[in-house]
GROMACS .gro file of C-alpha atoms in nm:
model
  420
    1MET     CA    1   0.000   0.000   0.000
    2ASN     CA    2   0.128   0.347  -0.091
    3PHE     CA    3  -0.016   0.686   0.007
    4LYS     CA    4  -0.251   0.706  -0.292
    5THR     CA    5  -0.387   0.358  -0.223
    6TRP     CA    6  -0.421   0.439   0.146
    7LEU     CA    7  -0.611   0.761   0.066
    8ASN     CA    8  -0.852   0.574  -0.161
    9TRP     CA    9  -0.901   0.311   0.112
   10TYR     CA   10  -0.971   0.582   0.370
   11ARG     CA   11  -1.223   0.755   0.145
   12SER     CA   12  -1.408   0.426   0.097
   13LEU     CA   13  -1.468   0.386   0.470
   14GLN     CA   14  -1.794   0.469   0.645
   15ILE     CA   15  -1.789   0.728   0.923
   16SER     CA   16  -1.808   0.446   1.178
   17ARG     CA   17  -1.458   0.345   1.065
   18LYS     CA   18  -1.310   0.677   0.950
   19TRP     CA   19  -1.300   0.824   1.300
   20PHE     CA   20  -1.064   0.548   1.416
   21VAL     CA   21  -0.815   0.625   1.138
   22ILE     CA   22  -0.821   0.994   1.231
   23LEU     CA   23  -0.776   0.906   1.599
   24ILE     CA   24  -0.462   0.701   1.527
   25ILE     CA   25  -0.306   0.990   1.334
   26ILE     CA   26  -0.381   1.265   1.585
   27ARG     CA   27  -0.308   1.062   1.899
   28PRO     CA   28   0.069   1.139   1.910
   29LEU     CA   29  -0.020   1.510   1.897
   30ILE     CA   30  -0.289   1.485   2.163
   31ASP     CA   31  -0.061   1.298   2.401
   32ASN     CA   32   0.162   1.607   2.417
   33PHE     CA   33  -0.108   1.785   2.619
   34TYR     CA   34  -0.099   1.542   2.910
   35GLU     CA   35  -0.006   1.814   3.161
   36LEU     CA   36  -0.324   2.012   3.086
   37LYS     CA   37  -0.513   1.768   3.306
   38GLU     CA   38  -0.365   1.959   3.601
   39THR     CA   39  -0.561   2.266   3.489
   40SER     CA   40  -0.893   2.095   3.425
   41VAL     CA   41  -1.016   1.765   3.286
   42PHE     CA   42  -1.226   1.971   3.045
   43ALA     CA   43  -0.915   2.155   2.919
   44SER     CA   44  -0.725   1.835   2.840
   45PRO     CA   45  -0.764   1.702   2.483
   46LEU     CA   46  -0.630   1.371   2.610
   47TYR     CA   47  -0.912   1.337   2.863
   48ILE     CA   48  -1.171   1.446   2.607
   49VAL     CA   49  -1.049   1.183   2.359
   50GLY     CA   50  -1.042   0.927   2.640
   51ILE     CA   51  -1.410   0.984   2.711
   52LEU     CA   52  -1.511   1.011   2.344
   53THR     CA   53  -1.341   0.688   2.236
   54PRO     CA   54  -1.577   0.441   2.410
   55ILE     CA   55  -1.872   0.658   2.306
   56LEU     CA   56  -1.763   0.645   1.941
   57VAL     CA   57  -1.705   0.270   1.966
   58LEU     CA   58  -2.057   0.214   2.095
   59PHE     CA   59  -2.197   0.456   1.836
   60SER     CA   60  -2.018   0.261   1.561
   61PHE     CA   61  -2.194  -0.060   1.661
   62THR     CA   62  -2.528   0.112   1.608
   63SER     CA   63  -2.425   0.181   1.250
   64LYS     CA   64  -2.567  -0.038   0.976
   65ASN     CA   65  -2.340  -0.320   0.855
   66PHE     CA   66  -2.073  -0.261   1.120
   67SER     CA   67  -2.135  -0.564   1.343
   68ASN     CA   68  -1.889  -0.855   1.325
   69GLU     CA   69  -2.012  -1.153   1.126
   70ASN     CA   70  -1.681  -1.342   1.152
   71LYS     CA   71  -1.708  -1.520   1.486
   72ALA     CA   72  -1.410  -1.698   1.642
   73VAL     CA   73  -1.397  -1.935   1.938
   74HIS     CA   74  -1.109  -1.723   2.071
   75ASP     CA   75  -1.358  -1.447   2.150
   76VAL     CA   76  -1.498  -1.661   2.431
   77LEU     CA   77  -1.173  -1.620   2.627
   78ILE     CA   78  -1.164  -1.243   2.587
   79LYS     CA   79  -1.532  -1.227   2.689
   80VAL     CA   80  -1.451  -1.414   3.010
   81PHE     CA   81  -1.173  -1.164   3.078
   82ALA     CA   82  -1.407  -0.876   2.991
   83PHE     CA   83  -1.673  -1.006   3.232
   84PHE     CA   84  -1.438  -0.990   3.531
   85LEU     CA   85  -1.280  -0.664   3.414
   86PHE     CA   86  -1.612  -0.480   3.372
   87GLY     CA   87  -1.758  -0.634   3.687
   88ASN     CA   88  -1.471  -0.513   3.904
   89CYS     CA   89  -1.458  -0.172   3.735
   90ILE     CA   90  -1.830  -0.114   3.784
   91TYR     CA   91  -1.808  -0.210   4.150
   92PHE     CA   92  -1.501   0.013   4.192
   93TYR     CA   93  -1.682   0.313   4.042
   94VAL     CA   94  -2.002   0.259   4.242
   95THR     CA   95  -1.809   0.244   4.569
   96GLN     CA   96  -1.574   0.532   4.486
   97PHE     CA   97  -1.819   0.744   4.281
   98SER     CA   98  -1.590   1.027   4.176
   99ILE     CA   99  -1.464   1.189   3.857
  100THR     CA  100  -1.123   1.029   3.917
  101ALA     CA  101  -1.278   0.683   3.955
  102LEU     CA  102  -1.483   0.735   3.637
  103GLY     CA  103  -1.166   0.830   3.449
  104ASP     CA  104  -0.990   0.519   3.576
  105VAL     CA  105  -1.282   0.294   3.480
  106VAL     CA  106  -1.293   0.438   3.128
  107LYS     CA  107  -0.916   0.391   3.094
  108TYR     CA  108  -0.926   0.029   3.212
  109THR     CA  109  -1.225  -0.079   3.001
  110THR     CA  110  -1.160   0.107   2.674
  111PRO     CA  111  -0.899  -0.146   2.548
  112ILE     CA  112  -1.161  -0.424   2.558
  113LEU     CA  113  -1.409  -0.209   2.367
  114LEU     CA  114  -1.139  -0.135   2.110
  115TYR     CA  115  -1.071  -0.506   2.068
  116PHE     CA  116  -1.432  -0.578   1.973
  117TYR     CA  117  -1.431  -0.265   1.756
  118ALA     CA  118  -1.118  -0.392   1.576
  119ARG     CA  119  -1.287  -0.730   1.520
  120SER     CA  120  -1.557  -0.552   1.323
  121PHE     CA  121  -1.324  -0.300   1.158
  122ILE     CA  122  -1.076  -0.548   1.009
  123ARG     CA  123  -1.250  -0.738   0.731
  124SER     CA  124  -0.970  -0.796   0.481
  125LYS     CA  125  -0.599  -0.771   0.414
  126GLN     CA  126  -0.659  -0.421   0.275
  127ASP     CA  127  -0.799  -0.309   0.610
  128LEU     CA  128  -0.492  -0.444   0.789
  129ASP     CA  129  -0.258  -0.267   0.545
  130GLY     CA  130  -0.461   0.052   0.586
  131ILE     CA  131  -0.422   0.046   0.965
  132LEU     CA  132  -0.049  -0.030   0.940
  133PHE     CA  133   0.004   0.260   0.700
  134THR     CA  134  -0.199   0.483   0.933
  135CYS     CA  135   0.021   0.379   1.227
  136LEU     CA  136   0.331   0.463   1.023
  137ILE     CA  137   0.190   0.810   0.951
  138ALA     CA  138   0.131   0.847   1.325
  139CYS     CA  139   0.499   0.761   1.387
  140VAL     CA  140   0.618   1.064   1.188
  141PHE     CA  141   0.550   1.322   1.458
  142PRO     CA  142   0.696   1.144   1.766
  143LEU     CA  143   1.002   1.019   1.578
  144GLY     CA  144   1.053   1.364   1.427
  145MET     CA  145   1.025   1.515   1.775
  146LEU     CA  146   1.281   1.265   1.901
  147LEU     CA  147   1.525   1.377   1.632
  148TYR     CA  148   1.456   1.741   1.720
  149GLU     CA  149   1.530   1.670   2.085
  150SER     CA  150   1.846   1.479   1.995
  151PHE     CA  151   2.004   1.731   1.760
  152ILE     CA  152   1.847   2.072   1.827
  153ASN     CA  153   1.695   2.122   2.170
  154PRO     CA  154   1.561   1.876   2.432
  155ILE     CA  155   1.201   1.944   2.528
  156ALA     CA  156   1.217   1.751   2.854
  157ILE     CA  157   1.519   1.586   3.011
  158GLU     CA  158   1.458   1.307   3.259
  159TYR     CA  159   1.745   1.228   3.495
  160ILE     CA  160   1.794   0.865   3.590
  161SER     CA  161   1.892   0.766   3.942
  162THR     CA  162   2.235   0.610   3.994
  163GLY     CA  163   2.060   0.289   4.096
  164ARG     CA  164   1.917   0.266   3.744
  165GLY     CA  165   2.242   0.348   3.566
  166GLY     CA  166   2.248   0.726   3.604
  167GLY     CA  167   2.263   0.978   3.323
  168SER     CA  168   1.970   1.137   3.145
  169ARG     CA  169   1.720   1.061   2.871
  170ILE     CA  170   1.469   1.253   2.663
  171ARG     CA  171   1.092   1.205   2.674
  172GLY     CA  172   0.956   1.495   2.471
  173ALA     CA  173   0.628   1.645   2.587
  174TYR     CA  174   0.490   1.302   2.673
  175ALA     CA  175   0.392   1.179   3.018
  176ASP     CA  176   0.665   0.916   3.020
  177ILE     CA  177   0.928   0.747   2.807
  178MET     CA  178   0.701   0.458   2.706
  179ASN     CA  179   0.525   0.686   2.457
  180TYR     CA  180   0.846   0.715   2.256
  181ALA     CA  181   0.917   0.343   2.301
  182VAL     CA  182   0.584   0.240   2.148
  183TYR     CA  183   0.629   0.446   1.832
  184ILE     CA  184   0.991   0.335   1.790
  185GLU     CA  185   0.885  -0.030   1.803
  186LEU     CA  186   0.582   0.016   1.578
  187PHE     CA  187   0.806   0.181   1.318
  188PHE     CA  188   1.051  -0.111   1.323
  189ILE     CA  189   0.780  -0.380   1.311
  190ILE     CA  190   0.592  -0.217   1.022
  191ILE     CA  191   0.906  -0.155   0.813
  192SER     CA  192   1.016  -0.516   0.874
  193TYR     CA  193   0.672  -0.644   0.777
  194TRP     CA  194   0.672  -0.447   0.454
  195PHE     CA  195   1.018  -0.583   0.378
  196LEU     CA  196   0.889  -0.939   0.409
  197SER     CA  197   0.573  -0.852   0.214
  198ASN     CA  198   0.787  -0.718  -0.069
  199LEU     CA  199   0.993  -1.036  -0.060
  200TYR     CA  200   0.705  -1.283  -0.068
  201SER     CA  201   0.472  -1.094  -0.302
  202LYS     CA  202   0.468  -0.790  -0.526
  203SER     CA  203   0.423  -0.474  -0.324
  204LYS     CA  204   0.380  -0.111  -0.422
  205ILE     CA  205   0.618  -0.014  -0.142
  206LYS     CA  206   0.969  -0.136  -0.223
  207ILE     CA  207   1.143  -0.208   0.105
  208ASN     CA  208   1.477  -0.388   0.075
  209ALA     CA  209   1.750  -0.502   0.311
  210ILE     CA  210   1.921  -0.161   0.299
  211HIS     CA  211   1.601   0.007   0.419
  212VAL     CA  212   1.565  -0.245   0.701
  213ALA     CA  213   1.928  -0.197   0.807
  214THR     CA  214   1.877   0.181   0.803
  215ALA     CA  215   1.559   0.149   1.007
  216LEU     CA  216   1.738  -0.074   1.258
  217ALA     CA  217   2.023   0.176   1.287
  218PHE     CA  218   1.768   0.450   1.359
  219VAL     CA  219   1.596   0.232   1.619
  220VAL     CA  220   1.926   0.165   1.795
  221PHE     CA  221   2.000   0.539   1.797
  222ALA     CA  222   1.651   0.617   1.929
  223LEU     CA  223   1.681   0.358   2.204
  224SER     CA  224   2.015   0.505   2.308
  225ARG     CA  225   1.833   0.836   2.361
  226ILE     CA  226   1.539   0.703   2.565
  227LYS     CA  227   1.733   0.435   2.762
  228HIS     CA  228   1.441   0.198   2.817
  229VAL     CA  229   1.569  -0.150   2.896
  230SER     CA  230   1.249  -0.346   2.824
  231THR     CA  231   1.231  -0.190   2.477
  232TRP     CA  232   1.588  -0.305   2.406
  233THR     CA  233   1.463  -0.657   2.481
  234VAL     CA  234   1.158  -0.617   2.258
  235THR     CA  235   1.374  -0.484   1.973
  236LEU     CA  236   1.615  -0.775   1.998
  237VAL     CA  237   1.330  -1.027   1.989
  238VAL     CA  238   1.162  -0.853   1.693
  239PHE     CA  239   1.493  -0.852   1.505
  240LEU     CA  240   1.546  -1.224   1.570
  241LEU     CA  241   1.192  -1.295   1.449
  242LEU     CA  242   1.266  -1.095   1.134
  243MET     CA  243   1.577  -1.302   1.069
  244ILE     CA  244   1.386  -1.628   1.125
  245HIS     CA  245   1.108  -1.526   0.886
  246ASN     CA  246   1.363  -1.398   0.635
  247LEU     CA  247   1.544  -1.730   0.582
  248ARG     CA  248   1.404  -1.758   0.230
  249ASN     CA  249   1.588  -1.441   0.129
  250VAL     CA  250   1.944  -1.571   0.165
  251ARG     CA  251   2.103  -1.273  -0.008
  252GLY     CA  252   1.920  -1.020   0.207
  253LEU     CA  253   1.991  -1.221   0.520
  254ILE     CA  254   2.364  -1.233   0.444
  255PHE     CA  255   2.367  -0.858   0.373
  256VAL     CA  256   2.201  -0.769   0.704
  257VAL     CA  257   2.422  -1.009   0.902
  258VAL     CA  258   2.742  -0.879   0.739
  259LEU     CA  259   2.634  -0.518   0.789
  260LEU     CA  260   2.549  -0.578   1.154
  261THR     CA  261   2.878  -0.759   1.207
  262ILE     CA  262   3.071  -0.463   1.069
  263ILE     CA  263   2.870  -0.211   1.273
  264SER     CA  264   2.883  -0.415   1.592
  265SER     CA  265   3.260  -0.453   1.570
  266PHE     CA  266   3.285  -0.074   1.611
  267PHE     CA  267   2.985   0.016   1.827
  268ALA     CA  268   2.841  -0.293   2.002
  269GLN     CA  269   3.071  -0.281   2.303
  270SER     CA  270   3.027   0.094   2.340
  271ILE     CA  271   2.647   0.065   2.318
  272TYR     CA  272   2.642  -0.215   2.573
  273ASP     CA  273   2.873  -0.037   2.817
  274SER     CA  274   2.700   0.301   2.795
  275GLN     CA  275   2.336   0.206   2.732
  276ILE     CA  276   2.249  -0.150   2.831
  277GLU     CA  277   2.481  -0.256   3.113
  278PRO     CA  278   2.389   0.040   3.340
  279LEU     CA  279   2.021  -0.050   3.295
  280ILE     CA  280   2.056  -0.423   3.359
  281GLY     CA  281   2.343  -0.410   3.608
  282LYS     CA  282   2.105  -0.429   3.904
  283GLU     CA  283   1.927  -0.730   3.754
  284LEU     CA  284   2.258  -0.910   3.702
  285LYS     CA  285   2.352  -0.850   4.065
  286VAL     CA  286   2.020  -1.000   4.174
  287ILE     CA  287   2.080  -1.307   3.957
  288ASP     CA  288   2.433  -1.344   4.095
  289GLY     CA  289   2.306  -1.311   4.450
  290GLU     CA  290   2.493  -0.987   4.516
  291SER     CA  291   2.167  -0.792   4.573
  292GLU     CA  292   1.835  -0.869   4.740
  293THR     CA  293   1.555  -0.996   4.517
  294ASN     CA  294   1.347  -0.688   4.596
  295HIS     CA  295   1.591  -0.488   4.382
  296ALA     CA  296   1.488  -0.682   4.071
  297PHE     CA  297   1.308  -0.517   3.778
  298ASN     CA  298   1.451  -0.176   3.860
  299GLY     CA  299   1.325  -0.203   4.215
  300ARG     CA  300   0.969  -0.285   4.108
  301MET     CA  301   0.991  -0.621   4.286
  302SER     CA  302   0.982  -0.445   4.624
  303ARG     CA  303   0.657  -0.275   4.525
  304TRP     CA  304   0.505  -0.601   4.404
  305GLU     CA  305   0.607  -0.779   4.724
  306ARG     CA  306   0.450  -0.504   4.934
  307TYR     CA  307   0.115  -0.521   4.755
  308PHE     CA  308   0.112  -0.900   4.735
  309GLU     CA  309   0.132  -0.900   5.115
  310ILE     CA  310  -0.189  -0.695   5.115
  311TRP     CA  311  -0.341  -0.924   4.850
  312GLU     CA  312  -0.274  -1.227   5.072
  313GLN     CA  313  -0.479  -1.066   5.349
  314MET     CA  314  -0.786  -1.052   5.122
  315PRO     CA  315  -1.045  -1.332   5.105
  316MET     CA  316  -0.950  -1.625   4.881
  317THR     CA  317  -1.252  -1.550   4.661
  318ASN     CA  318  -1.096  -1.217   4.561
  319HIS     CA  319  -0.783  -1.397   4.447
  320PHE     CA  320  -0.994  -1.561   4.178
  321ILE     CA  321  -1.242  -1.287   4.080
  322GLY     CA  322  -1.054  -0.960   4.148
  323ILE     CA  323  -0.994  -0.746   4.454
  324THR     CA  324  -1.243  -0.458   4.430
  325THR     CA  325  -1.512  -0.629   4.639
  326ALA     CA  326  -1.260  -0.678   4.921
  327ASN     CA  327  -1.293  -0.302   4.985
  328PHE     CA  328  -0.933  -0.249   5.091
  329PRO     CA  329  -0.808   0.114   5.087
  330GLU     CA  330  -0.513   0.013   4.867
  331THR     CA  331  -0.740  -0.111   4.586
  332ASP     CA  332  -0.708   0.198   4.363
  333ASN     CA  333  -0.327   0.166   4.369
  334MET     CA  334  -0.328  -0.210   4.312
  335ILE     CA  335  -0.545  -0.198   3.999
  336GLY     CA  336  -0.375   0.110   3.853
  337ALA     CA  337  -0.073   0.202   3.648
  338GLY     CA  338   0.147   0.220   3.956
  339MET     CA  339   0.192  -0.159   3.951
  340HIS     CA  340   0.429  -0.125   3.651
  341SER     CA  341   0.330  -0.470   3.529
  342ASP     CA  342   0.020  -0.565   3.335
  343TYR     CA  343   0.034  -0.919   3.469
  344VAL     CA  344   0.030  -0.796   3.831
  345ARG     CA  345  -0.226  -0.522   3.764
  346LEU     CA  346  -0.465  -0.754   3.580
  347LEU     CA  347  -0.424  -1.025   3.842
  348PHE     CA  348  -0.537  -0.780   4.108
  349LEU     CA  349  -0.812  -0.636   3.889
  350THR     CA  350  -0.961  -0.956   3.744
  351GLY     CA  351  -0.823  -1.238   3.960
  352PHE     CA  352  -0.677  -1.569   3.853
  353VAL     CA  353  -0.975  -1.644   3.630
  354GLY     CA  354  -0.965  -1.313   3.446
  355VAL     CA  355  -0.590  -1.284   3.391
  356GLY     CA  356  -0.575  -1.655   3.301
  357ALA     CA  357  -0.838  -1.604   3.031
  358TYR     CA  358  -0.646  -1.298   2.906
  359VAL     CA  359  -0.313  -1.480   2.870
  360LEU     CA  360  -0.481  -1.786   2.714
  361PHE     CA  361  -0.653  -1.555   2.466
  362ILE     CA  362  -0.322  -1.405   2.353
  363LEU     CA  363  -0.168  -1.752   2.317
  364ALA     CA  364  -0.475  -1.872   2.128
  365VAL     CA  365  -0.444  -1.580   1.884
  366ALA     CA  366  -0.076  -1.666   1.841
  367SER     CA  367  -0.178  -2.021   1.749
  368ARG     CA  368  -0.333  -1.882   1.427
  369TYR     CA  369   0.028  -1.854   1.309
  370THR     CA  370   0.004  -2.170   1.101
  371GLN     CA  371  -0.270  -2.039   0.870
  372LEU     CA  372  -0.096  -1.711   0.783
  373ARG     CA  373   0.147  -1.620   0.506
  374MET     CA  374   0.508  -1.565   0.609
  375PRO     CA  375   0.491  -1.180   0.634
  376GLU     CA  376   0.178  -1.197   0.849
  377LYS     CA  377   0.336  -1.473   1.059
  378PHE     CA  378   0.615  -1.232   1.144
  379LEU     CA  379   0.369  -0.949   1.211
  380LEU     CA  380   0.165  -1.161   1.450
  381THR     CA  381   0.458  -1.308   1.642
  382ALA     CA  382   0.632  -0.970   1.669
  383THR     CA  383   0.313  -0.808   1.799
  384VAL     CA  384   0.241  -1.085   2.050
  385SER     CA  385   0.604  -1.088   2.167
  386ALA     CA  386   0.611  -0.711   2.219
  387LEU     CA  387   0.287  -0.721   2.418
  388LEU     CA  388   0.392  -1.012   2.639
  389LEU     CA  389   0.745  -0.881   2.704
  390TRP     CA  390   0.638  -0.524   2.780
  391SER     CA  391   0.369  -0.659   3.016
  392VAL     CA  392   0.635  -0.787   3.256
  393SER     CA  393   0.749  -0.445   3.374
  394THR     CA  394   0.517  -0.195   3.203
  395ILE     CA  395   0.144  -0.158   3.133
  396PRO     CA  396   0.117  -0.174   2.752
  397THR     CA  397  -0.261  -0.218   2.744
  398LEU     CA  398  -0.300   0.130   2.890
  399TYR     CA  399  -0.100   0.290   2.606
  400ALA     CA  400  -0.361   0.361   2.341
  401PRO     CA  401  -0.123   0.390   2.039
  402LEU     CA  402  -0.004   0.034   2.101
  403ILE     CA  403  -0.361  -0.096   2.132
  404TYR     CA  404  -0.459   0.081   1.807
  405PHE     CA  405  -0.194  -0.136   1.639
  406THR     CA  406  -0.211  -0.460   1.838
  407TYR     CA  407  -0.582  -0.537   1.827
  408PRO     CA  408  -0.622  -0.487   1.450
  409VAL     CA  409  -0.335  -0.735   1.402
  410PHE     CA  410  -0.513  -0.979   1.632
  411ALA     CA  411  -0.842  -0.917   1.449
  412TYR     CA  412  -0.678  -0.997   1.116
  413ALA     CA  413  -0.529  -1.319   1.251
  414LEU     CA  414  -0.878  -1.426   1.364
  415LEU     CA  415  -1.038  -1.371   1.023
  416PRO     CA  416  -1.144  -1.680   0.827
  417LYS     CA  417  -0.864  -1.788   0.595
  418LYS     CA  418  -1.065  -1.697   0.285
  419LEU     CA  419  -1.071  -1.330   0.396
  420GLN     CA  420  -0.699  -1.312   0.467
   0.00000   0.00000   0.00000
């Protein structure tokens, strides 16, 4: 898909689908106004979009011919997860009954609504390509801002504690560094996917090994500026998946390997010493037994241990269905972003049953791998890997730009083979 094809695809969409494309494009701009929430929730474009998104999703389902006719057994698992998620969120709001609680409930439930929206939105390979091209357009602003910060003038400098390696990193006008990380990874996955698509079939966008190597070099540079250790891990896994799915292209594979060997001989040690080792040094000390286990995951383990002690004091029933009905004062913290792990957060929010259904759902979607073409196999495995890896120490399901990309990929994988 090129820009002209994308524009024709966009024009062919009904309003119930057009708004989502526009939202993806403007989201990186809107996220820059995060701090306006301190003035008023009504003055924050981010809050306004947050409230409008579920409304627009529900409005779309009232539109003629929008409902999903392509059922999949996998949806049963996500519905089980949704049942416990919505049940706990509703109880949380009723007992808290505040604007803050309403905002939290909307934030926690919107990803599920977007999943079912994506299931109805994605009806063909053209729809998937349209969303991927839209996501690439959305990458232009944040990646351009990252270059501006790197070479002209930093917008916001975040200083890292000595316990996390020291030094500083840039985060633009975003709330945190994960905003940059998401767009960096989406850029690399989409370029890699187009490269494989061009290899296995004729494509209007000619992406070759040189383009991929250039994109990877940019990603490495970008990661050196944001210093986010979990994203280094995601990038490495995505690159290995690209190499595995690129085995058919022996010439391109050799080129990339040779190029990386030459580059790494000059810069690999420097990058590791200055960027990676300071970030993982604490983890290595924990593994070697030189530090306490509560120092693991950049000190997040101590927070998890503290809240799991509270969790153990709750009734056993809440361990299976979620903690909101236990009515502990720490509930709002335990189900929120402060957990710095989606697995921990969702365990507290939906219990063993809910989080189990969620993980099984992701694995079930990944099992559709066998029915896909090679480029889409890479796209699916890269997307699933990024989501699962980030979920260990971050909360990827609460970052809308990642969900805008992830759930359409899942929705495509769940389409009947004849529509793929």
